[in-house]
Amino acid sequence: MEEAVNIMGKGKVRSNFVLGLDDMEETLEFAEEIAKKGIVFDYSVFQPKKCTPYENKKAPDFDKVITFTYELSKIYKENNLKPIFCSLSSRSSIVNELYGEEWFIWII
């Protein structure tokens, strides 16, 4: 991903991680680490599927997803990054749904 940033530019390369497979704090630390390198951290939320090695692992609860998204948006702002949105996709990133012209976060 770092080489891709060298070619494409800061904020033009995104990751894709599954939120909930690893510790949330460690995941946020990693998101901050790669953001400093110009890589946009993106994620989808883990959902267990039958007949897989993770079928008994619990998905992160709603509050954890909201908290993670809030903290990730602060990392974006601190590193002058924006979520990478693809209008041709049904969903690019959960954080895209919280991002607008101005930085804002709403919490239910």
Coordinates of N, CA and C in Angstrom, one line a residue, residues 19-20 24 43 45-47 58-71 91 94 97-98 105-108:
L19 N -13.8 -5.2 10.5 CA -13.9 -4.7 11.8 C -14.5 -5.8 12.7
G20 N -13.9 -6.1 13.8 CA -14.4 -7.1 14.7 C -13.6 -8.4 14.8
M24 N -10.4 -4.0 18.9 CA -10.7 -2.7 18.3 C -9.7 -1.6 18.6
Y43 N -13.2 -0.1 6.1 CA -13.6 -1.4 6.8 C -15.0 -1.8 6.5
V45 N -18.0 -4.5 8.5 CA -18.2 -5.0 9.8 C -18.3 -6.5 9.7
F46 N -17.6 -7.2 10.6 CA -17.6 -8.7 10.6 C -19.0 -9.2 10.9
Q47 N -19.5 -10.2 10.2 CA -20.7 -10.9 10.4 C -20.4 -12.4 10.3
K58 N -18.7 -13.7 17.7 CA -19.8 -12.6 17.7 C -19.4 -11.4 16.9
A59 N -20.3 -10.9 16.2 CA -20.1 -9.6 15.5 C -20.0 -8.5 16.5
P60 N -19.2 -7.4 16.2 CA -19.2 -6.3 17.1 C -20.6 -5.7 17.3
D61 N -20.9 -5.2 18.5 CA -22.2 -4.6 18.7 C -22.2 -3.2 18.1
F62 N -23.4 -2.7 18.0 CA -23.7 -1.4 17.3 C -22.9 -0.3 18.0
D63 N -22.8 -0.2 19.3 CA -22.1 0.9 20.0 C -20.6 0.8 19.7
K64 N -20.1 -0.3 19.6 CA -18.6 -0.4 19.2 C -18.4 0.1 17.8
V65 N -19.3 -0.3 16.9 CA -19.1 0.2 15.5 C -19.2 1.7 15.4
I66 N -20.2 2.3 16.2 CA -20.3 3.8 16.2 C -19.1 4.4 16.8
T67 N -18.6 3.9 17.9 CA -17.4 4.4 18.6 C -16.2 4.3 17.6
F68 N -16.0 3.2 17.0 CA -14.9 3.0 16.1 C -15.0 4.0 15.0
T69 N -16.2 4.2 14.4 CA -16.3 5.1 13.3 C -16.0 6.5 13.7
Y70 N -16.5 6.9 14.9 CA -16.2 8.2 15.4 C -14.7 8.4 15.5
E71 N -14.0 7.5 16.1 CA -12.6 7.6 16.3 C -11.8 7.6 15.0
R91 N -22.1 0.2 -1.7 CA -21.6 0.8 -0.4 C -20.0 0.7 -0.5
I94 N -18.7 2.5 5.5 CA -19.7 3.0 6.5 C -19.4 4.4 6.8
E97 N -21.0 7.3 5.0 CA -22.3 7.7 5.4 C -22.4 8.8 6.5
L98 N -21.2 8.9 7.1 CA -21.2 9.9 8.2 C -20.4 11.2 7.8
I105 N -20.1 14.3 12.9 CA -20.4 13.0 13.3 C -21.7 13.1 14.1
W106 N -22.7 12.2 13.8 CA -23.9 12.2 14.6 C -23.9 10.9 15.4
I107 N -24.3 10.9 16.6 CA -24.3 9.7 17.4 C -25.7 9.5 17.9
I108 N -26.2 8.4 17.7 CA -27.6 8.0 18.2 C -27.6 7.8 19.6

